[in-house]
Amino acid sequence: MSLNRKTKKELRKLQKQAANLWESQQVLVGQAGDVAREAGRQLGKYNHDHVVPAAKHSYERYAAPYVDRGVETGRKVLNGAVVPAAGAVVGTALSVWDVANDQRHRLSKGKGLGGFDADSFRKNAAKAGKKATKKLSVPQKKKGLGAGGVLAIILGVAATAGVLYAAWQTLRADDELWVADDPLRAPDA
């Protein structure tokens, strides 16, 4: 199928217009990329200047006291219960080891079991066992809201506030965002 000269001329003109449109769209996309990069940079700056300090302040004000209290309680439990209980257990084990070594030494010298009082040994072992049990016992769990619960409530409230703010921004009435229901009519001539 052959085209006449007029049609070919119109097609070349249309092709030039399409190429010009493509070039202008490429420039526009480049400018949009520049705007997006700048918006990202500004968002990072805003995050650094406003969001991070606010979050840090909220952590220091609300969560840090509970975290510090938890660390201090852990330190007290370790120093006040675990270390002494472990010391009592180790001390009792070493006492038993010493008594056993002493008896072995007596038997090797042919002195027999003299001087070994089983009743006193049993009483001392029972006393040491009660002491170690008392030291190793876990304290009663306190009832109430702990640091994890408080932190979960704070994060839940913050997430709810974020969702509500996003919904409000989405649904608020901006006149320039709405499209008119009726198209504009041309004036009557």
CSV table of C-alpha atoms in Angstrom, one decimal:
chain,number,residue,atom,x,y,z
A,1,MET,CA,0.0,0.0,0.0
A,2,SER,CA,1.5,3.3,-1.0
A,3,LEU,CA,0.8,6.6,0.7
A,4,ASN,CA,0.5,9.9,-1.1
A,5,ARG,CA,2.8,12.8,-0.4
A,6,LYS,CA,0.4,14.7,1.8
A,7,THR,CA,-0.2,11.7,4.1
A,8,LYS,CA,3.6,11.1,4.3
A,9,LYS,CA,4.1,14.8,5.2
A,10,GLU,CA,1.4,14.6,7.9
A,11,LEU,CA,3.0,11.3,9.3
A,12,ARG,CA,6.5,13.0,9.5
A,13,LYS,CA,4.9,16.0,11.2
A,14,LEU,CA,3.2,13.7,13.7
A,15,GLN,CA,6.4,11.7,14.2
A,16,LYS,CA,8.3,15.0,15.0
A,17,GLN,CA,5.6,16.0,17.5
A,18,ALA,CA,5.8,12.6,19.2
A,19,ALA,CA,9.6,12.9,19.5
A,20,ASN,CA,9.2,16.4,21.0
A,21,LEU,CA,6.6,15.1,23.4
A,22,TRP,CA,8.9,12.2,24.4
A,23,GLU,CA,11.8,14.6,25.0
A,24,SER,CA,9.7,16.9,27.1
A,25,GLN,CA,8.4,13.9,29.1
A,26,GLN,CA,12.0,12.8,29.7
A,27,VAL,CA,12.9,16.3,31.0
A,28,LEU,CA,9.8,16.2,33.2
A,29,VAL,CA,10.7,12.8,34.6
A,30,GLY,CA,14.2,14.0,35.4
A,31,GLN,CA,12.8,17.1,37.2
A,32,ALA,CA,10.4,14.8,39.1
A,33,GLY,CA,13.3,12.7,40.2
A,34,ASP,CA,15.2,15.8,41.4
A,35,VAL,CA,12.1,16.9,43.4
A,36,ALA,CA,11.8,13.4,44.9
A,37,ARG,CA,15.5,13.3,45.9
A,38,GLU,CA,15.1,16.7,47.5
A,39,ALA,CA,11.9,15.6,49.3
A,40,GLY,CA,13.8,12.6,50.6
A,41,ARG,CA,16.6,14.7,51.8
A,42,GLN,CA,14.2,17.1,53.5
A,43,LEU,CA,12.4,14.2,55.1
A,44,GLY,CA,15.7,12.8,56.4
A,45,LYS,CA,16.6,16.2,57.8
A,46,TYR,CA,13.1,16.6,59.5
A,47,ASN,CA,13.5,13.1,60.9
A,48,HIS,CA,16.9,13.9,62.3
A,49,ASP,CA,15.9,17.3,63.7
A,50,HIS,CA,12.4,16.6,65.0
A,51,VAL,CA,11.3,12.9,65.1
A,52,VAL,CA,14.5,11.4,66.6
A,53,PRO,CA,14.7,14.0,69.4
A,54,ALA,CA,11.0,13.6,70.2
A,55,ALA,CA,11.3,9.8,70.3
A,56,LYS,CA,14.5,10.0,72.4
A,57,HIS,CA,12.8,12.4,74.8
A,58,SER,CA,9.7,10.1,75.1
A,59,TYR,CA,11.9,7.1,75.8
A,60,GLU,CA,13.9,9.0,78.4
A,61,ARG,CA,10.8,10.3,80.0
A,62,TYR,CA,8.6,7.2,80.0
A,63,ALA,CA,10.5,4.0,79.3
A,64,ALA,CA,14.0,4.7,80.7
A,65,PRO,CA,12.9,4.8,84.4
A,66,TYR,CA,11.4,1.4,84.1
A,67,VAL,CA,14.4,0.0,82.2
A,68,ASP,CA,16.7,1.4,84.8
A,69,ARG,CA,14.5,0.0,87.6
A,70,GLY,CA,14.6,-3.4,86.0
A,71,VAL,CA,18.4,-3.3,85.6
A,72,GLU,CA,18.7,-2.3,89.3
A,73,THR,CA,16.4,-5.0,90.4
A,74,GLY,CA,18.3,-7.6,88.4
A,75,ARG,CA,21.5,-6.4,89.9
A,76,LYS,CA,20.0,-6.6,93.4
A,77,VAL,CA,18.7,-10.1,92.8
A,78,LEU,CA,22.1,-11.2,91.4
A,79,ASN,CA,24.1,-9.7,94.3
A,80,GLY,CA,21.6,-10.4,97.1
A,81,ALA,CA,20.3,-13.9,96.2
A,82,VAL,CA,22.2,-15.7,93.5
A,83,VAL,CA,25.7,-15.0,94.5
A,84,PRO,CA,25.2,-15.8,98.2
A,85,ALA,CA,23.2,-19.0,97.4
A,86,ALA,CA,25.9,-20.1,95.0
A,87,GLY,CA,28.5,-19.4,97.6
A,88,ALA,CA,26.6,-21.4,100.2
A,89,VAL,CA,26.3,-24.4,97.8
A,90,VAL,CA,30.0,-24.2,96.9
A,91,GLY,CA,30.9,-23.8,100.6
A,92,THR,CA,28.9,-26.8,101.5
A,93,ALA,CA,30.3,-28.9,98.7
A,94,LEU,CA,33.9,-27.9,99.8
A,95,SER,CA,33.0,-28.8,103.4
A,96,VAL,CA,31.8,-32.2,102.3
A,97,TRP,CA,34.9,-32.6,100.2
A,98,ASP,CA,37.2,-31.7,103.1
A,99,VAL,CA,35.4,-34.2,105.5
A,100,ALA,CA,35.6,-36.9,102.8
A,101,ASN,CA,39.4,-36.2,102.3
A,102,ASP,CA,39.9,-36.2,106.1
A,103,GLN,CA,38.2,-39.6,106.4
A,104,ARG,CA,40.1,-41.0,103.5
A,105,HIS,CA,43.3,-39.8,105.0
A,106,ARG,CA,42.4,-41.4,108.4
A,107,LEU,CA,41.5,-44.7,106.7
A,108,SER,CA,44.8,-44.8,104.8
A,109,LYS,CA,46.7,-44.3,108.1
A,110,GLY,CA,44.7,-47.1,109.7
A,111,LYS,CA,42.9,-44.9,112.3
A,112,GLY,CA,39.4,-46.2,111.2
A,113,LEU,CA,36.2,-44.2,111.4
A,114,GLY,CA,37.0,-42.6,114.7
A,115,GLY,CA,36.1,-39.0,115.1
A,116,PHE,CA,33.4,-39.1,112.5
A,117,ASP,CA,30.0,-38.2,113.9
A,118,ALA,CA,27.3,-39.1,111.4
A,119,ASP,CA,24.5,-37.3,113.3
A,120,SER,CA,26.4,-34.0,113.5
A,121,PHE,CA,27.3,-34.3,109.8
A,122,ARG,CA,23.6,-35.0,108.9
A,123,LYS,CA,22.5,-31.9,111.0
A,124,ASN,CA,25.1,-29.7,109.3
A,125,ALA,CA,24.1,-30.9,105.9
A,126,ALA,CA,20.4,-30.4,106.6
A,127,LYS,CA,21.1,-26.9,107.9
A,128,ALA,CA,23.2,-26.0,104.8
A,129,GLY,CA,20.5,-27.5,102.5
A,130,LYS,CA,17.8,-25.4,104.1
A,131,LYS,CA,20.0,-22.3,103.9
A,132,ALA,CA,20.8,-22.9,100.2
A,133,THR,CA,17.1,-23.6,99.4
A,134,LYS,CA,16.1,-20.4,101.1
A,135,LYS,CA,18.7,-18.5,99.1
A,136,LEU,CA,17.8,-20.1,95.8
A,137,SER,CA,14.0,-19.7,96.1
A,138,VAL,CA,12.4,-17.4,93.6
A,139,PRO,CA,10.5,-14.4,95.1
A,140,GLN,CA,6.8,-14.1,94.6
A,141,LYS,CA,5.8,-12.5,91.3
A,142,LYS,CA,4.4,-9.1,91.9
A,143,LYS,CA,1.0,-8.3,90.4
A,144,GLY,CA,0.5,-5.2,88.3
A,145,LEU,CA,1.7,-3.6,85.2
A,146,GLY,CA,5.4,-4.0,84.5
A,147,ALA,CA,7.9,-2.1,82.2
A,148,GLY,CA,7.0,-4.3,79.2
A,149,GLY,CA,3.3,-3.6,79.6
A,150,VAL,CA,3.9,0.2,79.9
A,151,LEU,CA,6.1,0.1,76.8
A,152,ALA,CA,3.5,-1.9,74.9
A,153,ILE,CA,0.7,0.6,75.9
A,154,ILE,CA,2.9,3.6,74.8
A,155,LEU,CA,3.7,1.9,71.4
A,156,GLY,CA,0.0,1.1,70.9
A,157,VAL,CA,-1.1,4.6,71.6
A,158,ALA,CA,1.5,6.0,69.3
A,159,ALA,CA,0.5,3.6,66.5
A,160,THR,CA,-3.2,4.4,67.0
A,161,ALA,CA,-2.4,8.1,66.8
A,162,GLY,CA,-0.5,7.6,63.6
A,163,VAL,CA,-3.3,5.7,62.0
A,164,LEU,CA,-5.9,8.3,63.1
A,165,TYR,CA,-3.7,11.1,61.7
A,166,ALA,CA,-3.2,9.3,58.4
A,167,ALA,CA,-7.0,8.7,58.1
A,168,TRP,CA,-7.7,12.4,59.0
A,169,GLN,CA,-5.2,13.6,56.3
A,170,THR,CA,-6.8,11.3,53.8
A,171,LEU,CA,-10.4,12.2,54.5
A,172,ARG,CA,-10.2,15.9,55.2
A,173,ALA,CA,-12.0,18.3,52.9
A,174,ASP,CA,-9.7,20.1,50.6
A,175,ASP,CA,-11.6,22.0,48.0
A,176,GLU,CA,-8.7,22.0,45.5
A,177,LEU,CA,-8.5,18.2,45.8
A,178,TRP,CA,-12.1,17.5,44.8
A,179,VAL,CA,-13.3,17.3,41.2
A,180,ALA,CA,-16.6,19.0,40.4
A,181,ASP,CA,-19.5,16.7,39.7
A,182,ASP,CA,-20.7,18.8,36.7
A,183,PRO,CA,-18.2,19.6,33.9
A,184,LEU,CA,-17.8,23.4,33.2
A,185,ARG,CA,-20.1,24.6,30.5
A,186,ALA,CA,-18.9,26.8,27.7
A,187,PRO,CA,-20.5,30.2,27.8
A,188,ASP,CA,-23.4,30.8,25.5
A,189,ALA,CA,-22.6,33.0,22.6
